[in-house]
Short mmCIF file of C-alpha atoms and ligand atoms in Angstrom, two decimals:
data_model
loop_
_atom_site.label_atom_id
_atom_site.label_comp_id
_atom_site.label_asym_id
_atom_site.label_seq_id
_atom_site.Cartn_x
_atom_site.Cartn_y
_atom_site.Cartn_z
CA UNK W 1 91.00 114.94 99.79
CA UNK W 2 89.11 112.04 98.32
CA UNK W 3 89.50 109.40 101.02
CA UNK W 4 88.82 106.53 98.68
CA UNK W 5 91.95 104.44 98.29
CA UNK W 6 93.94 106.60 100.70
CA UNK W 7 96.08 105.01 103.43
CA UNK W 8 94.78 106.54 106.64
CA UNK W 9 96.63 105.86 109.88
CA UNK W 10 94.51 106.52 112.97
CA UNK W 11 96.39 107.22 116.21
CA UNK W 12 94.56 106.72 119.50
CA UNK W 13 95.73 107.98 122.89
CA UNK W 14 94.45 107.50 126.42
CA UNK W 15 91.30 109.58 126.63
CA UNK W 16 87.70 108.65 127.32
CA UNK W 17 86.98 110.10 123.85
CA UNK W 18 88.69 106.98 122.44
CA UNK W 19 85.22 105.44 122.20
CA UNK W 20 84.60 107.86 119.30
CA UNK W 21 87.63 106.46 117.45
CA UNK W 22 85.68 103.30 116.65
CA UNK W 23 83.13 105.38 114.73
CA UNK W 24 85.92 107.34 113.06
CA UNK W 25 87.57 104.13 111.85
CA UNK W 26 84.22 102.76 110.64
CA UNK W 27 83.44 105.96 108.70
CA UNK W 28 86.91 106.03 107.14
CA UNK W 29 86.56 102.43 105.95
CA UNK W 30 83.07 103.24 104.65
CA UNK W 31 84.51 106.10 102.59
CA UNK W 32 86.90 103.68 100.87
CA UNK W 33 90.08 104.43 102.83
CA UNK W 34 92.57 101.72 103.85
CA UNK W 35 92.84 102.14 107.59
CA UNK W 36 95.45 101.07 110.12
CA UNK W 37 95.39 101.93 113.81
CA UNK W 38 98.29 102.70 116.14
CA UNK W 39 97.53 103.08 119.86
CA UNK W 40 99.43 104.18 122.94
CA UNK W 41 99.57 101.36 125.51
CA UNK W 42 97.38 103.33 127.98
CA UNK W 43 94.66 103.93 125.39
CA UNK W 44 93.98 100.18 125.50
CA UNK W 45 92.30 100.80 128.88
CA UNK W 46 89.71 102.90 127.07
CA UNK W 47 88.95 100.86 123.94
CA UNK W 48 89.84 97.33 122.89
CA UNK W 49 92.26 96.59 120.08
CA UNK W 50 89.94 93.83 118.85
CA UNK W 51 87.16 96.35 118.15
CA UNK W 52 89.51 98.51 116.11
CA UNK W 53 91.14 95.57 114.32
CA UNK W 54 87.69 94.30 113.32
CA UNK W 55 86.52 97.70 112.10
CA UNK W 56 89.75 98.58 110.29
CA UNK W 57 90.22 95.05 108.90
CA UNK W 58 93.88 95.31 109.87
CA UNK W 59 96.02 94.37 112.87
CA UNK W 60 96.28 97.11 115.48
CA UNK W 61 99.74 98.33 116.51
CA UNK W 62 100.46 99.34 120.10
CA UNK W 63 103.94 98.11 120.92
CA UNK W 64 107.30 97.82 119.20
CA UNK W 65 107.60 94.15 119.94
CA UNK W 66 104.91 91.50 120.32
CA UNK W 67 106.32 88.86 122.68
CA UNK W 68 103.59 86.34 121.79
CA UNK W 69 104.22 86.37 118.02
CA UNK W 70 107.82 87.60 118.14
CA UNK W 71 106.87 90.25 115.59
CA UNK W 72 108.50 93.68 115.46
CA UNK W 73 106.30 96.62 114.48
CA UNK W 74 108.28 98.88 112.23
CA UNK W 75 107.31 102.48 113.03
CA UNK W 76 109.15 103.78 109.95
CA UNK W 77 107.19 101.49 107.63
CA UNK W 78 103.94 102.46 109.32
CA UNK W 79 104.76 106.16 109.06
CA UNK W 80 105.70 105.85 105.38
CA UNK W 81 102.63 103.73 104.62
CA UNK W 82 100.30 106.56 105.63
CA UNK W 83 98.99 109.15 103.18
CA UNK W 84 97.47 110.88 106.17
CA UNK W 85 97.82 110.39 109.96
CA UNK W 86 94.89 111.34 112.20
CA UNK W 87 95.53 111.30 115.94
CA UNK W 88 92.10 111.28 117.54
CA UNK W 89 91.83 111.61 120.45
CA UNK W 90 95.13 113.32 121.23
CA UNK W 91 95.76 113.85 124.95
CA UNK W 92 97.70 116.72 126.45
CA UNK W 93 100.42 114.22 127.39
CA UNK W 94 100.86 112.94 123.79
CA UNK W 95 100.64 116.45 122.36
CA UNK W 96 103.38 117.56 124.74
CA UNK W 97 105.62 114.64 123.75
CA UNK W 98 104.97 115.21 120.03
CA UNK W 99 105.88 118.87 120.41
CA UNK W 100 109.19 117.97 122.08
CA UNK W 101 110.27 115.02 119.98
CA UNK W 102 109.84 112.37 122.66
CA UNK W 103 109.14 108.87 121.45
CA UNK W 104 108.60 106.49 124.33
CA UNK W 105 105.86 104.57 122.53
CA UNK W 106 105.11 103.28 119.03
CA UNK W 107 102.59 106.02 118.21
CA UNK W 108 105.12 108.76 118.96
CA UNK W 109 107.90 107.05 117.02
CA UNK W 110 105.51 106.64 114.08
CA UNK W 111 104.63 110.34 114.27
CA UNK W 112 108.31 111.27 114.11
CA UNK W 113 108.85 108.97 111.12
CA UNK W 114 105.82 110.04 109.08
CA UNK W 115 106.11 112.49 106.22
CA UNK W 116 102.40 112.80 105.44
CA UNK W 117 99.93 115.44 106.67
CA UNK W 118 99.17 114.89 110.37
CA UNK W 119 95.81 115.86 111.89
CA UNK W 120 95.51 116.18 115.65
CA UNK W 121 92.15 116.15 117.44
CA UNK W 122 92.80 117.17 121.08
CA UNK W 123 90.62 115.80 123.86
CA UNK W 124 91.00 116.76 127.51
CA UNK W 125 89.40 118.48 130.42
CA UNK W 126 88.65 122.19 130.47
CA UNK W 127 91.48 123.26 132.80
CA UNK W 128 94.10 121.25 130.93
CA UNK W 129 92.82 122.67 127.68
CA UNK W 130 93.27 126.22 128.93
CA UNK W 131 96.69 125.66 130.51
CA UNK W 132 99.43 127.74 128.86
CA UNK W 133 101.70 124.69 128.68
CA UNK W 134 99.17 122.89 126.48
CA UNK W 135 98.43 126.01 124.43
CA UNK W 136 102.17 126.43 123.74
CA UNK W 137 102.58 122.80 122.75
CA UNK W 138 99.67 123.06 120.35
CA UNK W 139 101.20 126.20 118.84
CA UNK W 140 104.48 124.34 118.39
CA UNK W 141 102.75 121.47 116.60
CA UNK W 142 100.99 123.93 114.31
CA UNK W 143 104.32 125.58 113.55
CA UNK W 144 105.66 122.17 112.44
CA UNK W 145 102.91 122.06 109.80
CA UNK W 146 100.52 119.75 111.65
CA UNK W 147 96.79 120.40 111.33
CA UNK W 148 94.65 120.85 114.40
CA UNK W 149 91.06 119.63 114.45
CA UNK W 150 89.65 122.08 116.96
CA UNK W 151 88.00 120.72 120.06
CA UNK W 152 84.40 121.67 120.75
CA UNK W 153 82.61 122.91 123.87
CA UNK W 154 80.16 120.87 125.85
CA UNK W 155 79.83 118.49 128.73
CA UNK W 156 83.14 116.85 129.66
CA UNK W 157 83.82 113.52 131.33
CA UNK W 158 84.74 115.35 134.56
CA UNK W 159 81.24 116.78 134.77
CA UNK W 160 82.56 120.25 133.95
CA UNK W 161 81.32 121.97 130.89
CA UNK W 162 83.53 123.85 128.45
CA UNK W 163 86.14 123.46 125.71
CA UNK W 164 88.13 120.26 125.30
CA UNK W 165 85.71 117.77 123.78
CA UNK W 166 87.12 115.84 120.84
CA UNK W 167 85.39 116.79 117.59
CA UNK W 168 82.72 114.33 116.41
CA UNK W 169 83.94 111.65 113.92
CA UNK W 170 81.48 112.80 111.21
CA UNK W 171 82.95 116.31 111.43
CA UNK W 172 86.55 114.97 111.36
CA UNK W 173 85.71 113.11 108.15
CA UNK W 174 84.30 116.34 106.66
CA UNK W 175 87.48 118.21 107.55
CA UNK W 176 89.66 115.50 105.99
CA UNK W 177 87.55 115.54 102.84
CA UNK W 178 87.76 119.31 102.62
CA UNK W 179 91.55 119.21 102.98
CA UNK W 180 93.56 119.51 99.79
CA UNK W 181 96.48 117.09 99.79
CA UNK W 182 99.80 118.68 98.89
CA UNK W 183 98.80 120.25 95.60
CA UNK W 184 102.28 120.96 94.33
CA UNK W 185 101.41 119.40 90.96
CA UNK W 186 97.99 120.97 90.69
CA UNK W 187 97.48 122.33 87.18
CA UNK W 188 100.25 120.15 85.72
CA UNK W 189 99.58 117.60 83.01
CA UNK W 190 101.73 114.51 83.47
CA UNK W 191 102.18 111.88 80.82
CA UNK W 192 103.36 108.49 82.04
CA UNK W 193 104.13 105.32 80.09
CA UNK W 194 104.11 101.97 81.85
CA UNK W 195 104.33 98.24 81.24
CA UNK W 196 105.73 96.27 78.32
CA UNK W 197 104.93 96.41 74.63
CA UNK W 198 103.95 93.35 72.63
CA UNK W 199 105.27 93.17 69.07
CA UNK W 200 103.19 90.73 67.06
CA UNK W 201 104.90 87.94 65.12
CA UNK W 202 101.69 86.32 63.99
CA UNK W 203 98.12 86.21 65.41
CA UNK W 204 99.24 84.11 68.40
CA UNK W 205 102.82 85.08 69.18
CA UNK W 206 104.64 88.25 70.12
CA UNK W 207 107.96 89.64 71.32
CA UNK W 208 107.52 91.04 74.81
CA UNK W 209 109.27 91.48 78.15
CA UNK W 210 108.71 91.04 81.87
CA UNK W 211 107.46 94.51 82.78
CA UNK W 212 104.42 94.36 85.10
CA UNK W 213 103.55 98.06 84.94
CA UNK W 214 103.92 98.39 88.75
CA UNK W 215 106.57 101.10 88.59
CA UNK W 216 104.66 103.26 86.12
CA UNK W 217 101.32 102.77 87.87
CA UNK W 218 102.88 103.79 91.21
CA UNK W 219 104.18 106.96 89.55
CA UNK W 220 100.75 107.71 88.12
CA UNK W 221 99.09 107.29 91.54
CA UNK W 222 101.61 109.52 93.27
CA UNK W 223 101.31 112.23 90.61
CA UNK W 224 97.53 112.14 90.98
CA UNK W 225 97.80 112.32 94.78
CA UNK W 226 99.73 115.55 94.34
CA UNK W 227 96.96 117.06 92.26
CA UNK W 228 98.27 116.49 88.70
CA UNK W 229 96.15 115.63 85.70
CA UNK W 230 97.60 112.24 84.77
CA UNK W 231 97.50 110.49 81.40
CA UNK W 232 98.75 106.94 81.83
CA UNK W 233 99.63 105.11 78.62
CA UNK W 234 99.93 101.48 79.46
CA UNK W 235 101.13 98.41 77.64
CA UNK W 236 99.43 95.06 78.38
CA UNK W 237 99.50 94.48 82.16
CA UNK W 238 97.41 92.48 84.58
CA UNK W 239 97.24 95.02 87.40
CA UNK W 240 94.05 97.08 87.85
CA UNK W 241 93.76 100.61 86.47
CA UNK W 242 94.27 103.15 89.25
CA UNK W 243 91.12 104.97 90.29
CA UNK W 244 90.56 108.43 88.89
CA UNK W 245 93.32 108.17 86.29
CA UNK W 246 92.76 108.28 82.55
CA UNK W 247 94.43 105.10 81.25
CA UNK W 248 95.03 104.58 77.54
CA UNK W 249 95.68 100.91 76.84
CA UNK W 250 98.01 100.05 73.97
CA UNK W 251 99.80 96.91 72.82
CA UNK W 252 102.71 97.70 70.52
CA UNK W 253 105.46 100.31 70.54
CA UNK W 254 103.85 101.95 67.49
CA UNK W 255 100.54 102.28 69.33
CA UNK W 256 102.35 103.67 72.39
CA UNK W 257 104.20 106.17 70.19
CA UNK W 258 100.91 107.39 68.63
CA UNK W 259 99.19 107.67 72.03
CA UNK W 260 102.12 109.60 73.51
CA UNK W 261 102.40 111.97 70.58
CA UNK W 262 98.70 112.92 70.86
CA UNK W 263 99.75 114.65 74.11
CA UNK W 264 103.22 115.77 73.04
CA UNK W 265 102.31 119.44 72.67
CA UNK W 266 100.37 119.70 75.93
CA UNK W 267 102.27 117.79 78.63
CA UNK W 268 104.19 119.57 81.37
CA UNK W 269 106.03 116.52 82.65
CA UNK W 270 106.52 113.20 80.84
CA UNK W 271 107.87 110.14 82.63
CA UNK W 272 108.60 107.21 80.35
CA UNK W 273 108.88 104.10 82.50
CA UNK W 274 107.56 101.61 79.93
CA UNK W 275 109.79 98.81 78.74
CA UNK W 276 109.34 99.41 75.04
CA UNK W 277 110.57 96.77 72.61
CA UNK W 278 113.49 98.13 70.61
CA UNK W 279 112.70 95.87 67.65
CA UNK W 280 109.60 94.44 66.01
CA UNK W 281 109.15 91.76 63.35
CA UNK W 282 109.60 93.18 59.86
CA UNK W 283 106.48 91.31 58.75
CA UNK W 284 103.53 90.20 60.85
CA UNK W 285 102.28 86.88 59.46
CA UNK W 286 98.55 86.96 58.79
CA UNK W 287 98.14 83.31 59.82
CA UNK W 288 99.78 81.34 62.58
CA UNK W 289 103.28 80.39 61.45
CA UNK W 290 103.41 76.63 61.02
CA UNK W 291 106.20 74.52 62.39
CA UNK W 292 108.28 73.45 59.39
CA UNK W 293 112.06 73.43 59.34
CA UNK W 294 114.39 73.07 62.33
CA UNK W 295 115.21 76.73 62.14
CA UNK W 296 113.01 79.74 61.66
CA UNK W 297 114.49 83.16 61.07
CA UNK W 298 112.69 86.28 62.06
CA UNK W 299 113.65 89.60 60.50
CA UNK W 300 113.43 92.44 62.98
CA UNK W 301 113.30 96.15 62.34
CA UNK W 302 113.85 98.98 64.77
CA UNK W 303 110.91 100.53 66.59
CA UNK W 304 110.70 104.28 66.90
CA UNK W 305 112.30 105.46 70.14
CA UNK W 306 109.45 107.32 71.85
CA UNK W 307 111.62 108.96 74.49
CA UNK W 308 114.24 110.14 71.99
CA UNK W 309 111.49 111.50 69.74
CA UNK W 310 110.00 113.48 72.66
CA UNK W 311 113.45 114.79 73.52
CA UNK W 312 113.94 116.05 69.96
CA UNK W 313 110.83 118.23 70.07
CA UNK W 314 110.86 119.14 73.77
CA UNK W 315 109.49 122.63 74.28
CA UNK W 316 110.61 125.28 76.76
CA UNK W 317 109.04 124.45 80.12
CA UNK W 318 108.48 120.76 79.40
CA UNK W 319 110.26 118.34 81.74
CA UNK W 320 111.26 114.95 80.36
CA UNK W 321 112.15 111.93 82.49
CA UNK W 322 113.42 108.62 81.16
CA UNK W 323 114.29 105.31 82.74
CA UNK W 324 117.33 103.20 82.01
CA UNK W 325 117.21 99.48 82.63
CA UNK W 326 120.73 98.18 82.39
CA UNK W 327 122.65 94.94 82.88
CA UNK W 328 126.21 96.25 82.43
CA UNK W 329 128.12 99.56 82.54
CA UNK W 330 124.99 100.90 84.16
CA UNK W 331 126.03 104.44 85.00
CA UNK W 332 127.83 105.06 81.70
CA UNK W 333 124.89 103.79 79.66
CA UNK W 334 122.39 105.82 81.68
CA UNK W 335 124.45 108.99 81.21
CA UNK W 336 124.54 108.44 77.45
CA UNK W 337 120.74 108.09 77.39
CA UNK W 338 120.33 111.18 79.57
CA UNK W 339 122.33 113.30 77.12
CA UNK W 340 121.37 111.75 73.79
CA UNK W 341 117.66 111.76 74.55
CA UNK W 342 117.72 115.35 75.88
CA UNK W 343 116.35 114.38 79.30
CA UNK W 344 116.00 116.44 82.47
CA UNK W 345 116.26 113.38 84.71
CA UNK W 346 117.00 109.69 84.27
CA UNK W 347 116.05 106.89 86.65
CA UNK W 348 118.57 104.08 86.54
CA UNK W 349 117.73 100.56 87.67
CA UNK W 350 119.95 97.55 87.15
CA UNK W 351 118.99 93.91 86.80
CA UNK W 352 122.20 93.11 88.73
CA UNK W 353 120.62 94.44 91.93
CA UNK W 354 118.33 92.04 93.70
CA UNK W 355 114.90 93.53 94.35
CA UNK W 356 115.28 95.93 91.40
CA UNK W 357 113.61 96.12 88.02
CA UNK W 358 110.85 93.94 86.58
CA UNK W 359 107.86 92.40 88.26
CA UNK W 360 108.47 92.73 92.00
CA UNK W 361 107.07 95.28 94.41
CA UNK W 362 110.43 96.92 95.12
CA UNK W 363 113.02 98.81 93.16
CA UNK W 364 116.52 100.16 93.70
CA UNK W 365 117.21 103.26 91.64
CA UNK W 366 119.59 106.12 91.12
CA UNK W 367 118.23 109.50 90.03
CA UNK W 368 120.63 111.34 87.74
CA UNK W 369 120.37 114.93 86.50
CA UNK W 370 122.23 116.51 83.55
CA UNK W 371 124.63 118.24 85.96
CA UNK W 372 125.69 114.75 87.07
CA UNK W 373 124.14 114.89 90.51
CA UNK W 374 123.29 111.35 91.52
CA UNK W 375 120.77 110.49 94.26
CA UNK W 376 121.17 106.86 95.27
CA UNK W 377 117.88 105.71 96.78
CA UNK W 378 117.68 102.65 99.03
CA UNK W 379 115.87 99.45 98.11
CA UNK W 380 112.24 100.24 98.82
CA UNK W 381 108.71 99.67 97.59
CA UNK W 382 107.84 100.94 94.12
CA UNK W 383 105.28 103.22 95.82
CA UNK W 384 108.04 104.83 97.88
CA UNK W 385 110.39 105.00 94.85
CA UNK W 386 107.59 106.75 92.93
CA UNK W 387 107.13 109.25 95.77
CA UNK W 388 110.80 110.11 95.73
CA UNK W 389 110.98 110.40 91.93
CA UNK W 390 108.02 112.77 91.93
CA UNK W 391 109.48 114.72 94.87
CA UNK W 392 112.75 115.09 92.91
CA UNK W 393 110.86 116.32 89.84
CA UNK W 394 108.96 118.76 92.03
CA UNK W 395 112.20 120.05 93.48
CA UNK W 396 113.73 120.48 89.99
CA UNK W 397 110.77 122.25 88.39
CA UNK W 398 110.23 124.73 91.23
O1 PMT C 401 106.93 97.45 85.12
P1 PMT C 401 107.69 96.92 86.30
O2 PMT C 401 107.61 95.40 86.41
O3 PMT C 401 107.34 97.61 87.58
O4 PMT C 401 109.25 97.19 86.02
C1 PMT C 401 109.72 98.51 86.01
C2 PMT C 401 110.76 98.70 84.88
C3 PMT C 401 111.95 97.80 85.13
C4 PMT C 401 110.13 98.39 83.52
C5 PMT C 401 111.17 100.21 84.92
O5 PMT C 401 111.73 100.49 86.17
C6 PMT C 401 112.16 100.55 83.82
O6 PMT C 401 113.35 100.44 83.97
N1 PMT C 401 111.65 101.00 82.64
C7 PMT C 401 112.45 101.26 81.46
C8 PMT C 401 112.74 99.97 80.75
C9 PMT C 401 113.51 100.14 79.48
O7 PMT C 401 113.04 99.78 78.45
O8 PMT C 401 114.67 100.76 79.62
P2 PMT C 401 115.67 101.13 78.37
O9 PMT C 401 116.95 101.45 79.02
O10 PMT C 401 115.65 100.05 77.34
O11 PMT C 401 115.00 102.40 77.75
C10 PMT C 401 115.40 103.73 78.06
C11 PMT C 401 114.24 104.66 78.04
O12 PMT C 401 113.76 104.81 76.70
C12 PMT C 401 113.03 104.23 78.86
O13 PMT C 401 112.48 105.39 79.46
C13 PMT C 401 112.07 103.67 77.82
O14 PMT C 401 110.71 103.85 78.22
C14 PMT C 401 112.40 104.53 76.61
N2 PMT C 401 112.17 103.89 75.31
C15 PMT C 401 112.92 102.80 74.95
C16 PMT C 401 112.76 102.26 73.68
C17 PMT C 401 111.79 102.83 72.80
N3 PMT C 401 111.60 102.32 71.60
N4 PMT C 401 111.08 103.88 73.20
C18 PMT C 401 111.24 104.42 74.43
O15 PMT C 401 110.57 105.39 74.79
#
């Protein structure tokens, strides 16, 4: 896994090895990861939150409720934020609680809420390490799909020598880098459109819309995280191009159509989230149109419908996803688009729902398949919406 840009949550429990967590956090930040730290209350006896907050450049979480600020730490949000959760050091006590679903602190509740890969680096004394109770708990955690970063042998805090030392931070980083994130889309080519189109009226004016590109860019990032080759065709937006993704910048619907059709024969999955103008001026004035009469009439002609055109020539094995942005009769209109455009999935968002649609960081969508199965997702960040759209596609293609 390339750590750059990844959201890495570091969990720290009450072991003397917690001093190594500072180096781990520093190395993660150095490799370009966004790092947050969640600690058990007892681990604060071993290392200060200030050290970790300074190194991670983020507040450190150790309790549900901060009585000084009145702030509530949302373990679900923290768990969902993480692309990867590394619990280092992990004590026998925490490992036991994780294995049995206990959640009497924020770290444990976050573990139970996370749906990302979880790495556990045990640290404890030799006898605890060899105890069958601990060995069984570790086995249980492995069976849940967690990854164990094996402890090493050497001198222990007790003065004994043997197994139970937490792995060195440099080695943990190597193991994270060597890990392949869920590669369920590895080998797939995914075409995504995002943002608005601008239809020129004259050299200074255009017909456009409020799309920011956030929804499409979030989809592109998620598809890349799952190992896909992503081609992102983007209308004019002011958000940065995601790292490691081939972005083709276009302005008008015609340019977007041409860029999409260059990849029409070779895509496996196409997700068209762009807000493409349905009409464009019949003539583009060569010079700026001068103010003259009280009224100015603009003749508009229809743009090509990119999604419909892809649907018409969809090949066996290609999976086509469209969006529907509606303001009335939402479900009916979306179902018509799903059928008429020969789609495998449509994502419906309505401008009647607050927090949905253009510009903001959240969206509220329904995922609808041709057999009329409707998944109503809650209002959530566009990143989370993208994760769930891609997960749905993954479920449908496998
Ligand atoms: O970019 P954001 O600010 O994050 O906002 C996200 C969004 C609101 C733009 C996005 O969630 C969304 O709804 N995108 C589709 C917007 C739209 O134009 O919907 P539509 O119902 O008019 O179009 C239906 C589908 O046909 C869409 O997949 C659209 O990309 C496609 N289309 C439309 C017209 C056209 N000429 N060619 C197309 O491919």
